[in-house]
């Protein structure tokens, strides 16, 4: 993928074989933002309010739907309406990692019914390629127009992560064998050297989304590591994931604009001014 780093998102969209990846690259180009907001608000009202306020600045909204302190089907329905209004995609950070029969139910059923409203869902590579086959089976059963895809957790940004080296390579091999189902990867935005290793192995039609990006801090007390937006994008991140750096700030809208501008400026620099 190293040769593809200088390609604008529109050209990357042409390489993509997964519909959600195509949509993501195209959306980022259209909207001129590569910012993913990690919306970790636990109060449903605040969760939806944040999505509405920051929706105009972002390409993707990342959720942890199971940390909400109450849930009803109206929440993802309202979120989907906001996504349509503000033109962003929805990524449920579920980190699926079970046997196929269970995770297919976790994805399509239960109280959350993730497959009904999320464009993207992520999976651990630990169970092997059957995890992708199971989710792909659910996606193929859907007859609506929602573009869906899988993000493989090739790396993580937490201190001491085991998702490095050979694990990352095998995760990439899994994704490359399922290019129509997989939209891309979660890469380690908190460690530029590790991120570059992933970029060197990845397919150019796959997007790399990276947590571990923040302007104000180098880490937290719970093992999260951070790098600057320009460092992550220069190393190969296609979309920077930012949470507390935005929604815990005094002015989340202003801070979202700051991250949006930083990420986009870095992307323009990486592609040599091609946008």
Short mmCIF file of C-alpha atoms in Angstrom, two decimals:
data_model
loop_
_atom_site.label_atom_id
_atom_site.label_comp_id
_atom_site.label_asym_id
_atom_site.label_seq_id
_atom_site.Cartn_x
_atom_site.Cartn_y
_atom_site.Cartn_z
CA UNK A 1 0.00 0.00 0.00
CA UNK A 2 2.98 2.33 0.34
CA UNK A 3 2.62 3.32 -3.31
CA UNK A 4 -1.04 4.22 -2.69
CA UNK A 5 -0.39 6.72 0.11
CA UNK A 6 -0.05 9.59 -2.34
CA UNK A 7 -3.30 8.72 -4.09
CA UNK A 8 -6.29 10.95 -3.31
CA UNK A 9 -9.30 9.35 -1.67
CA UNK A 10 -11.20 9.35 -4.96
CA UNK A 11 -8.59 7.03 -6.49
CA UNK A 12 -8.55 4.84 -3.41
CA UNK A 13 -12.33 4.49 -3.76
CA UNK A 14 -11.80 3.02 -7.22
CA UNK A 15 -9.49 0.38 -5.77
CA UNK A 16 -11.90 -0.57 -2.99
CA UNK A 17 -13.89 -3.77 -3.45
CA UNK A 18 -16.07 -3.37 -0.35
CA UNK A 19 -19.05 -0.98 -0.64
CA UNK A 20 -18.47 0.63 2.76
CA UNK A 21 -14.83 1.29 1.91
CA UNK A 22 -15.86 2.84 -1.40
CA UNK A 23 -18.37 5.02 0.39
CA UNK A 24 -15.91 6.07 3.08
CA UNK A 25 -13.21 7.17 0.65
CA UNK A 26 -15.76 9.00 -1.49
CA UNK A 27 -17.40 10.67 1.50
CA UNK A 28 -14.09 11.91 2.90
CA UNK A 29 -13.25 13.42 -0.49
CA UNK A 30 -16.68 15.04 -0.88
CA UNK A 31 -16.85 16.43 2.64
CA UNK A 32 -13.13 17.18 2.98
CA UNK A 33 -12.79 15.59 6.38
CA UNK A 34 -11.03 12.44 7.56
CA UNK A 35 -12.15 12.78 11.17
CA UNK A 36 -13.83 9.93 13.03
CA UNK A 37 -15.51 10.97 16.28
CA UNK A 38 -15.46 8.40 19.08
CA UNK A 39 -18.75 9.22 20.77
CA UNK A 40 -18.38 7.62 24.19
CA UNK A 41 -21.12 9.55 25.94
CA UNK A 42 -23.12 7.16 28.12
CA UNK A 43 -26.27 9.25 28.45
CA UNK A 44 -28.48 8.66 25.36
CA UNK A 45 -29.61 12.29 25.19
CA UNK A 46 -26.04 13.61 25.33
CA UNK A 47 -24.93 10.88 22.91
CA UNK A 48 -27.44 12.00 20.26
CA UNK A 49 -26.89 15.69 20.95
CA UNK A 50 -23.15 15.27 20.37
CA UNK A 51 -23.78 13.41 17.11
CA UNK A 52 -26.02 16.23 15.93
CA UNK A 53 -23.65 19.03 16.93
CA UNK A 54 -20.49 17.47 15.50
CA UNK A 55 -22.00 15.60 12.55
CA UNK A 56 -21.13 18.37 10.06
CA UNK A 57 -17.40 18.03 10.89
CA UNK A 58 -16.92 14.28 10.70
CA UNK A 59 -16.73 11.44 8.20
CA UNK A 60 -17.51 8.68 10.69
CA UNK A 61 -19.14 8.47 14.08
CA UNK A 62 -17.83 5.61 16.21
CA UNK A 63 -20.12 4.16 18.85
CA UNK A 64 -19.96 1.79 21.81
CA UNK A 65 -23.68 1.18 21.86
CA UNK A 66 -23.44 -1.16 24.86
CA UNK A 67 -22.07 1.53 27.21
CA UNK A 68 -25.23 3.63 26.98
CA UNK A 69 -26.92 3.61 30.39
CA UNK A 70 -30.27 2.95 28.74
CA UNK A 71 -31.26 1.75 25.29
CA UNK A 72 -34.24 1.69 22.98
CA UNK A 73 -34.50 1.03 19.22
CA UNK A 74 -35.23 4.72 18.72
CA UNK A 75 -31.59 5.58 19.50
CA UNK A 76 -29.98 3.96 16.43
CA UNK A 77 -32.97 5.11 14.38
CA UNK A 78 -32.36 8.72 15.40
CA UNK A 79 -28.61 8.30 14.90
CA UNK A 80 -29.17 6.97 11.38
CA UNK A 81 -31.33 10.00 10.59
CA UNK A 82 -28.56 12.30 11.83
CA UNK A 83 -26.03 10.40 9.70
CA UNK A 84 -28.16 10.98 6.63
CA UNK A 85 -28.70 14.65 7.44
CA UNK A 86 -25.03 15.41 8.12
CA UNK A 87 -23.50 12.87 5.70
CA UNK A 88 -21.43 10.65 7.99
CA UNK A 89 -21.05 6.90 8.39
CA UNK A 90 -21.62 4.89 11.58
CA UNK A 91 -19.01 2.54 13.01
CA UNK A 92 -19.97 0.30 15.94
CA UNK A 93 -16.80 -0.49 17.86
CA UNK A 94 -18.01 -3.90 19.02
CA UNK A 95 -14.70 -5.79 18.66
CA UNK A 96 -16.38 -9.11 17.91
CA UNK A 97 -14.27 -12.14 18.81
CA UNK A 98 -16.38 -15.28 19.18
CA UNK A 99 -17.24 -18.37 17.18
CA UNK A 100 -19.26 -17.80 14.04
CA UNK A 101 -22.67 -18.88 15.30
CA UNK A 102 -22.47 -16.54 18.30
CA UNK A 103 -20.97 -13.48 16.67
CA UNK A 104 -23.45 -13.59 13.79
CA UNK A 105 -26.18 -13.26 16.44
CA UNK A 106 -24.24 -10.51 18.23
CA UNK A 107 -24.04 -8.64 14.91
CA UNK A 108 -27.57 -9.18 13.61
CA UNK A 109 -29.68 -9.86 16.69
CA UNK A 110 -29.95 -9.18 20.39
CA UNK A 111 -31.33 -5.87 21.56
CA UNK A 112 -28.85 -3.80 19.52
CA UNK A 113 -29.26 -5.33 16.04
CA UNK A 114 -25.99 -3.74 14.90
CA UNK A 115 -26.30 -4.88 11.29
CA UNK A 116 -29.49 -2.86 10.87
CA UNK A 117 -27.83 0.52 11.37
CA UNK A 118 -24.01 0.36 11.44
CA UNK A 119 -22.00 0.74 8.23
CA UNK A 120 -18.87 -0.62 9.89
CA UNK A 121 -18.18 -3.12 12.65
CA UNK A 122 -14.78 -4.29 13.86
CA UNK A 123 -13.51 -7.77 14.69
CA UNK A 124 -10.51 -9.33 16.37
CA UNK A 125 -8.43 -11.68 14.23
CA UNK A 126 -8.11 -14.20 17.10
CA UNK A 127 -10.95 -16.52 15.96
CA UNK A 128 -9.48 -16.79 12.45
CA UNK A 129 -11.13 -16.20 9.06
CA UNK A 130 -14.43 -17.81 10.07
CA UNK A 131 -15.27 -14.57 11.89
CA UNK A 132 -15.27 -12.69 8.60
CA UNK A 133 -17.26 -15.40 6.83
CA UNK A 134 -19.95 -15.27 9.53
CA UNK A 135 -20.41 -11.51 9.36
CA UNK A 136 -20.21 -11.54 5.58
CA UNK A 137 -23.05 -14.04 5.57
CA UNK A 138 -25.23 -11.63 7.53
CA UNK A 139 -24.28 -8.70 5.29
CA UNK A 140 -25.21 -10.66 2.18
CA UNK A 141 -28.65 -11.43 3.61
CA UNK A 142 -29.44 -7.74 3.92
CA UNK A 143 -31.42 -6.43 0.95
CA UNK A 144 -31.31 -2.71 1.77
CA UNK A 145 -29.00 -0.04 0.38
CA UNK A 146 -26.79 0.40 3.46
CA UNK A 147 -23.09 -0.06 2.57
CA UNK A 148 -21.56 -2.41 5.13
CA UNK A 149 -18.05 -3.59 5.84
CA UNK A 150 -15.74 -5.12 8.42
CA UNK A 151 -12.76 -3.46 10.05
CA UNK A 152 -10.12 -5.95 11.20
CA UNK A 153 -8.30 -5.08 14.42
CA UNK A 154 -4.79 -5.46 13.08
CA UNK A 155 -3.35 -3.29 15.85
CA UNK A 156 -4.42 -1.49 19.02
CA UNK A 157 -3.16 1.72 20.60
CA UNK A 158 -3.07 0.53 24.22
CA UNK A 159 0.22 0.10 26.07
CA UNK A 160 1.53 -3.48 25.89
CA UNK A 161 -0.85 -4.58 23.13
CA UNK A 162 -0.28 -8.08 21.75
CA UNK A 163 -1.63 -7.03 18.35
CA UNK A 164 1.79 -6.55 16.76
CA UNK A 165 4.22 -8.35 14.48
CA UNK A 166 3.01 -11.78 13.34
CA UNK A 167 -0.49 -11.14 14.68
CA UNK A 168 -0.79 -8.04 12.50
CA UNK A 169 0.52 -9.92 9.47
CA UNK A 170 -2.04 -12.69 9.90
CA UNK A 171 -4.81 -10.14 10.36
CA UNK A 172 -3.82 -8.52 7.07
CA UNK A 173 -3.69 -11.90 5.35
CA UNK A 174 -7.25 -12.56 6.54
CA UNK A 175 -8.44 -9.21 5.23
CA UNK A 176 -6.69 -9.62 1.88
CA UNK A 177 -8.47 -12.95 1.39
CA UNK A 178 -11.85 -11.23 1.93
CA UNK A 179 -11.53 -7.93 0.06
CA UNK A 180 -15.24 -7.68 -0.76
CA UNK A 181 -16.30 -8.08 2.88
CA UNK A 182 -13.51 -6.13 4.60
CA UNK A 183 -13.50 -2.34 4.49
CA UNK A 184 -10.16 -1.92 6.22
CA UNK A 185 -8.31 -2.01 9.51
CA UNK A 186 -7.91 -0.49 12.90
CA UNK A 187 -4.27 0.59 13.10
CA UNK A 188 -2.15 1.85 15.97
CA UNK A 189 -2.25 5.63 15.77
CA UNK A 190 -0.35 5.81 19.05
CA UNK A 191 2.78 4.18 17.60
CA UNK A 192 3.88 5.52 14.23
CA UNK A 193 6.47 2.79 13.69
CA UNK A 194 3.87 0.05 14.16
CA UNK A 195 1.38 1.89 11.96
CA UNK A 196 3.92 2.06 9.14
CA UNK A 197 4.35 -1.72 9.33
CA UNK A 198 0.61 -2.19 8.79
CA UNK A 199 0.58 0.30 5.93
CA UNK A 200 3.39 -1.61 4.24
CA UNK A 201 1.29 -4.79 4.19
CA UNK A 202 -2.20 -3.42 3.55
CA UNK A 203 -4.27 -3.43 0.34
CA UNK A 204 -4.72 0.07 -1.10
CA UNK A 205 -8.49 -0.39 -1.34
CA UNK A 206 -8.71 -0.91 2.41
CA UNK A 207 -9.01 2.09 4.74
CA UNK A 208 -6.93 2.38 7.91
CA UNK A 209 -8.67 4.05 10.85
CA UNK A 210 -6.47 4.94 13.82
CA UNK A 211 -7.28 5.58 17.46
CA UNK A 212 -4.56 6.99 19.68
CA UNK A 213 -4.62 10.46 18.12
CA UNK A 214 -4.73 13.59 20.25
CA UNK A 215 -3.30 17.09 20.17
CA UNK A 216 -3.20 17.77 23.91
CA UNK A 217 -1.74 14.60 25.45
CA UNK A 218 0.81 11.82 24.95
CA UNK A 219 -1.17 9.26 26.97
CA UNK A 220 -3.50 8.59 29.87
CA UNK A 221 -3.42 6.71 33.17
CA UNK A 222 -5.03 3.59 31.67
CA UNK A 223 -2.41 2.75 29.04
CA UNK A 224 -3.69 4.67 26.03
CA UNK A 225 -0.94 6.21 23.88
CA UNK A 226 -1.32 9.21 21.58
CA UNK A 227 0.36 10.82 18.61
CA UNK A 228 -0.45 14.01 16.73
CA UNK A 229 -2.90 14.00 13.79
CA UNK A 230 -0.21 14.96 11.28
CA UNK A 231 2.06 12.15 12.49
CA UNK A 232 -0.65 9.51 12.14
CA UNK A 233 -1.85 10.67 8.71
CA UNK A 234 1.68 11.06 7.38
CA UNK A 235 2.41 7.47 8.48
CA UNK A 236 -0.63 6.15 6.62
CA UNK A 237 -3.80 6.71 8.64
CA UNK A 238 -6.79 7.36 6.38
CA UNK A 239 -9.06 8.49 9.21
CA UNK A 240 -8.04 9.69 12.66
CA UNK A 241 -10.24 8.57 15.55
CA UNK A 242 -10.61 11.17 18.30
CA UNK A 243 -12.85 10.97 21.35
CA UNK A 244 -12.05 12.62 24.66
CA UNK A 245 -9.80 15.17 22.97
CA UNK A 246 -12.99 16.57 21.42
CA UNK A 247 -16.02 15.81 23.58
CA UNK A 248 -14.26 16.47 26.90
CA UNK A 249 -13.01 19.87 25.70
CA UNK A 250 -14.62 23.16 26.71
CA UNK A 251 -15.86 23.70 23.15
CA UNK A 252 -16.38 20.38 21.31
CA UNK A 253 -17.46 22.01 18.06
CA UNK A 254 -14.39 24.24 17.93
CA UNK A 255 -12.13 21.32 18.83
CA UNK A 256 -13.74 19.09 16.19
CA UNK A 257 -13.00 21.78 13.61
CA UNK A 258 -9.40 21.91 14.84
CA UNK A 259 -8.92 18.16 14.43
CA UNK A 260 -10.73 18.20 11.10
CA UNK A 261 -8.41 20.88 9.77
CA UNK A 262 -5.29 19.16 11.13
CA UNK A 263 -6.23 15.80 9.63
CA UNK A 264 -7.16 17.25 6.27
CA UNK A 265 -4.04 19.41 6.06
CA UNK A 266 -1.92 16.32 6.75
CA UNK A 267 -3.78 14.36 4.07
CA UNK A 268 -3.20 17.11 1.50
CA UNK A 269 0.48 17.15 2.41
CA UNK A 270 0.68 13.34 2.08
CA UNK A 271 -0.90 13.36 -1.36
CA UNK A 272 1.23 16.25 -2.59
CA UNK A 273 -1.65 18.71 -2.75
CA UNK A 274 -3.94 16.35 -4.65
CA UNK A 275 -7.47 16.35 -3.26
#
